[in-house]
Amino acid sequence: MSTLAFTITGEPKGQPRPRAFARKMGAVHVARFYDSDVADEWKRAVQIVVLDASIVHKWPLTLGPVAISMCFSLPRPKSHFGAKGLKPSAPVHHSGKPDADNLAKLVMDQITKSGRVWRDDSQVVSLRVEKLWASGNESGCSVLIALAGI
């Protein structure tokens, strides 16, 4: 099998940046780091689908180059809707936060963590990311992974 496709439902979140703080321990200040939990629910949704998709499609763990395409659908704000539904002036593409690269990083990190698709996300030689406003109430991400060169 040369391609793997799956859809993750939920509200996409970008990979949060590690946060640092200093704490005084005796006469010395010590730096501590922590990861914000704002994306934990989205991380779990990605993990569940990646594990299911790779088992169902019997995707072999690859050590070679892969190409990945991701299309994120983000929930629309209420201002996009009028009395008759979606306003004709409502945009199709999502050009605000979260950044496309942070959205992709979280998904690729979770795929790497699964250990079922590739050994490391450095194997990704082609990456296409698109951010759209969700057409309805369904937000999420469609992912297509292919062995590069096929």
mmCIF file of C-alpha atoms in Angstrom:
data_model
loop_
_atom_site.group_PDB
_atom_site.id
_atom_site.type_symbol
_atom_site.label_atom_id
_atom_site.label_comp_id
_atom_site.label_asym_id
_atom_site.label_seq_id
_atom_site.Cartn_x
_atom_site.Cartn_y
_atom_site.Cartn_z
ATOM 1 C CA MET A 1 0.000 0.000 0.000
ATOM 2 C CA SER A 2 1.546 3.311 -1.048
ATOM 3 C CA THR A 3 -0.909 5.796 0.510
ATOM 4 C CA LEU A 4 -2.563 6.268 3.862
ATOM 5 C CA ALA A 5 -5.557 8.588 4.240
ATOM 6 C CA PHE A 6 -7.535 9.477 7.348
ATOM 7 C CA THR A 7 -9.648 12.250 8.840
ATOM 8 C CA ILE A 8 -9.405 13.584 12.372
ATOM 9 C CA THR A 9 -12.505 15.268 13.801
ATOM 10 C CA GLY A 10 -12.385 17.974 16.440
ATOM 11 C CA GLU A 11 -11.087 21.514 16.699
ATOM 12 C CA PRO A 12 -7.556 21.695 15.296
ATOM 13 C CA LYS A 13 -4.944 23.274 17.553
ATOM 14 C CA GLY A 14 -1.363 24.240 16.843
ATOM 15 C CA GLN A 15 1.618 22.780 18.659
ATOM 16 C CA PRO A 16 2.020 25.009 21.735
ATOM 17 C CA ARG A 17 5.401 26.507 22.444
ATOM 18 C CA PRO A 18 7.205 25.245 25.553
ATOM 19 C CA ARG A 19 6.979 27.779 28.373
ATOM 20 C CA ALA A 20 9.753 28.586 30.799
ATOM 21 C CA PHE A 21 9.829 30.111 34.241
ATOM 22 C CA ALA A 22 12.492 30.676 36.894
ATOM 23 C CA ARG A 23 12.115 29.455 40.428
ATOM 24 C CA LYS A 24 14.395 30.394 43.294
ATOM 25 C CA MET A 25 15.711 27.321 45.086
ATOM 26 C CA GLY A 26 17.785 28.522 47.984
ATOM 27 C CA ALA A 27 20.268 31.056 46.665
ATOM 28 C CA VAL A 28 20.042 29.791 43.070
ATOM 29 C CA HIS A 29 17.474 30.493 40.367
ATOM 30 C CA VAL A 30 16.539 27.379 38.404
ATOM 31 C CA ALA A 31 14.846 27.401 34.999
ATOM 32 C CA ARG A 32 11.924 25.039 34.524
ATOM 33 C CA PHE A 33 10.028 24.228 31.340
ATOM 34 C CA TYR A 34 6.515 22.957 30.793
ATOM 35 C CA ASP A 35 4.147 22.316 27.905
ATOM 36 C CA SER A 36 0.788 24.023 27.887
ATOM 37 C CA ASP A 37 -2.211 21.683 27.941
ATOM 38 C CA VAL A 38 -4.335 23.766 25.532
ATOM 39 C CA ALA A 39 -3.898 21.240 22.710
ATOM 40 C CA ASP A 40 -4.165 18.014 24.738
ATOM 41 C CA GLU A 41 -7.678 17.153 23.506
ATOM 42 C CA TRP A 42 -6.641 17.619 19.860
ATOM 43 C CA LYS A 43 -3.457 15.570 20.453
ATOM 44 C CA ARG A 44 -5.566 12.701 21.810
ATOM 45 C CA ALA A 45 -7.912 12.864 18.805
ATOM 46 C CA VAL A 46 -4.924 12.673 16.436
ATOM 47 C CA GLN A 47 -3.373 9.760 18.365
ATOM 48 C CA ILE A 48 -6.591 7.727 18.317
ATOM 49 C CA VAL A 49 -7.146 8.153 14.582
ATOM 50 C CA VAL A 50 -3.519 7.532 13.620
ATOM 51 C CA LEU A 51 -3.441 4.283 15.546
ATOM 52 C CA ASP A 52 -6.757 3.155 14.033
ATOM 53 C CA ALA A 53 -5.923 4.258 10.478
ATOM 54 C CA SER A 54 -2.532 2.592 10.395
ATOM 55 C CA ILE A 55 -3.939 -0.711 11.666
ATOM 56 C CA VAL A 56 -6.930 -0.724 9.308
ATOM 57 C CA HIS A 57 -4.841 0.083 6.251
ATOM 58 C CA LYS A 58 -1.939 -2.162 7.307
ATOM 59 C CA TRP A 59 0.503 0.637 6.565
ATOM 60 C CA PRO A 60 4.071 -0.635 6.882
ATOM 61 C CA LEU A 61 6.453 1.347 9.065
ATOM 62 C CA THR A 62 8.539 3.116 6.468
ATOM 63 C CA LEU A 63 12.123 4.203 6.756
ATOM 64 C CA GLY A 64 12.081 6.052 3.425
ATOM 65 C CA PRO A 65 10.863 9.454 2.299
ATOM 66 C CA VAL A 66 7.171 10.364 2.541
ATOM 67 C CA ALA A 67 4.951 13.152 1.238
ATOM 68 C CA ILE A 68 2.113 14.453 3.386
ATOM 69 C CA SER A 69 -0.868 16.656 2.618
ATOM 70 C CA MET A 70 -3.087 18.114 5.353
ATOM 71 C CA CYS A 71 -6.280 20.112 5.000
ATOM 72 C CA PHE A 72 -7.470 21.726 8.231
ATOM 73 C CA SER A 73 -11.087 22.856 8.633
ATOM 74 C CA LEU A 74 -11.453 25.334 11.472
ATOM 75 C CA PRO A 75 -14.750 26.325 13.109
ATOM 76 C CA ARG A 76 -16.348 29.489 11.766
ATOM 77 C CA PRO A 77 -17.107 32.446 14.029
ATOM 78 C CA LYS A 78 -20.737 33.528 14.453
ATOM 79 C CA SER A 79 -19.981 36.669 12.424
ATOM 80 C CA HIS A 80 -19.818 34.494 9.271
ATOM 81 C CA PHE A 81 -23.514 33.696 9.621
ATOM 82 C CA GLY A 82 -26.588 35.809 9.048
ATOM 83 C CA ALA A 83 -30.311 35.208 9.411
ATOM 84 C CA LYS A 84 -30.309 33.056 6.245
ATOM 85 C CA GLY A 85 -27.201 31.010 7.076
ATOM 86 C CA LEU A 86 -23.664 31.503 5.842
ATOM 87 C CA LYS A 87 -23.093 35.003 4.498
ATOM 88 C CA PRO A 88 -22.005 35.220 0.840
ATOM 89 C CA SER A 89 -19.133 37.445 1.991
ATOM 90 C CA ALA A 90 -17.788 34.806 4.415
ATOM 91 C CA PRO A 91 -14.241 33.799 3.437
ATOM 92 C CA VAL A 92 -13.273 30.259 2.417
ATOM 93 C CA HIS A 93 -9.636 30.294 3.536
ATOM 94 C CA HIS A 94 -8.637 30.750 7.176
ATOM 95 C CA SER A 95 -5.810 33.285 7.289
ATOM 96 C CA GLY A 96 -5.543 33.873 11.038
ATOM 97 C CA LYS A 97 -4.128 31.985 13.992
ATOM 98 C CA PRO A 98 -3.304 29.156 14.480
ATOM 99 C CA ASP A 99 -0.410 29.159 12.025
ATOM 100 C CA ALA A 100 -0.389 26.414 9.382
ATOM 101 C CA ASP A 101 3.104 25.259 10.378
ATOM 102 C CA ASN A 102 2.111 24.840 14.039
ATOM 103 C CA LEU A 103 -1.005 22.877 13.046
ATOM 104 C CA ALA A 104 1.083 20.573 10.861
ATOM 105 C CA LYS A 105 3.791 20.187 13.510
ATOM 106 C CA LEU A 106 1.346 18.876 16.103
ATOM 107 C CA VAL A 107 -0.093 16.287 13.694
ATOM 108 C CA MET A 108 3.337 15.160 12.478
ATOM 109 C CA ASP A 109 4.655 14.928 16.062
ATOM 110 C CA GLN A 110 1.728 12.696 17.041
ATOM 111 C CA ILE A 111 2.245 10.505 13.973
ATOM 112 C CA THR A 112 5.920 10.165 14.921
ATOM 113 C CA LYS A 113 4.974 9.359 18.516
ATOM 114 C CA SER A 114 2.668 6.552 17.311
ATOM 115 C CA GLY A 115 5.609 4.696 15.779
ATOM 116 C CA ARG A 116 3.290 3.210 13.133
ATOM 117 C CA VAL A 117 3.807 5.332 10.021
ATOM 118 C CA TRP A 118 7.414 6.566 9.974
ATOM 119 C CA ARG A 119 10.343 6.511 12.343
ATOM 120 C CA ASP A 120 10.854 10.299 12.374
ATOM 121 C CA ASP A 121 9.137 13.284 10.785
ATOM 122 C CA SER A 122 12.472 14.211 9.190
ATOM 123 C CA GLN A 123 11.418 11.604 6.575
ATOM 124 C CA VAL A 124 8.781 14.058 5.315
ATOM 125 C CA VAL A 125 10.227 15.429 2.075
ATOM 126 C CA SER A 126 7.059 17.123 0.825
ATOM 127 C CA LEU A 127 4.501 18.916 2.986
ATOM 128 C CA ARG A 128 1.305 20.614 1.826
ATOM 129 C CA VAL A 129 -0.890 22.356 4.393
ATOM 130 C CA GLU A 130 -4.184 24.134 3.774
ATOM 131 C CA LYS A 131 -6.405 25.991 6.258
ATOM 132 C CA LEU A 132 -10.077 26.452 5.445
ATOM 133 C CA TRP A 133 -13.132 27.549 7.349
ATOM 134 C CA ALA A 134 -15.361 24.556 8.019
ATOM 135 C CA SER A 135 -18.284 24.315 5.610
ATOM 136 C CA GLY A 136 -20.627 23.206 8.386
ATOM 137 C CA ASN A 137 -20.186 22.269 12.013
ATOM 138 C CA GLU A 138 -17.537 19.644 11.286
ATOM 139 C CA SER A 139 -14.033 20.847 11.969
ATOM 140 C CA GLY A 140 -10.941 18.694 11.782
ATOM 141 C CA CYS A 141 -8.138 17.637 9.472
ATOM 142 C CA SER A 142 -7.875 15.374 6.425
ATOM 143 C CA VAL A 143 -4.471 13.745 6.035
ATOM 144 C CA LEU A 144 -2.974 11.964 3.043
ATOM 145 C CA ILE A 145 0.443 10.309 3.383
ATOM 146 C CA ALA A 146 2.227 8.766 0.407
ATOM 147 C CA LEU A 147 5.551 7.087 -0.119
ATOM 148 C CA ALA A 148 7.590 9.726 -1.942
ATOM 149 C CA GLY A 149 8.410 8.984 -5.540
ATOM 150 C CA ILE A 150 5.344 6.808 -6.128
#
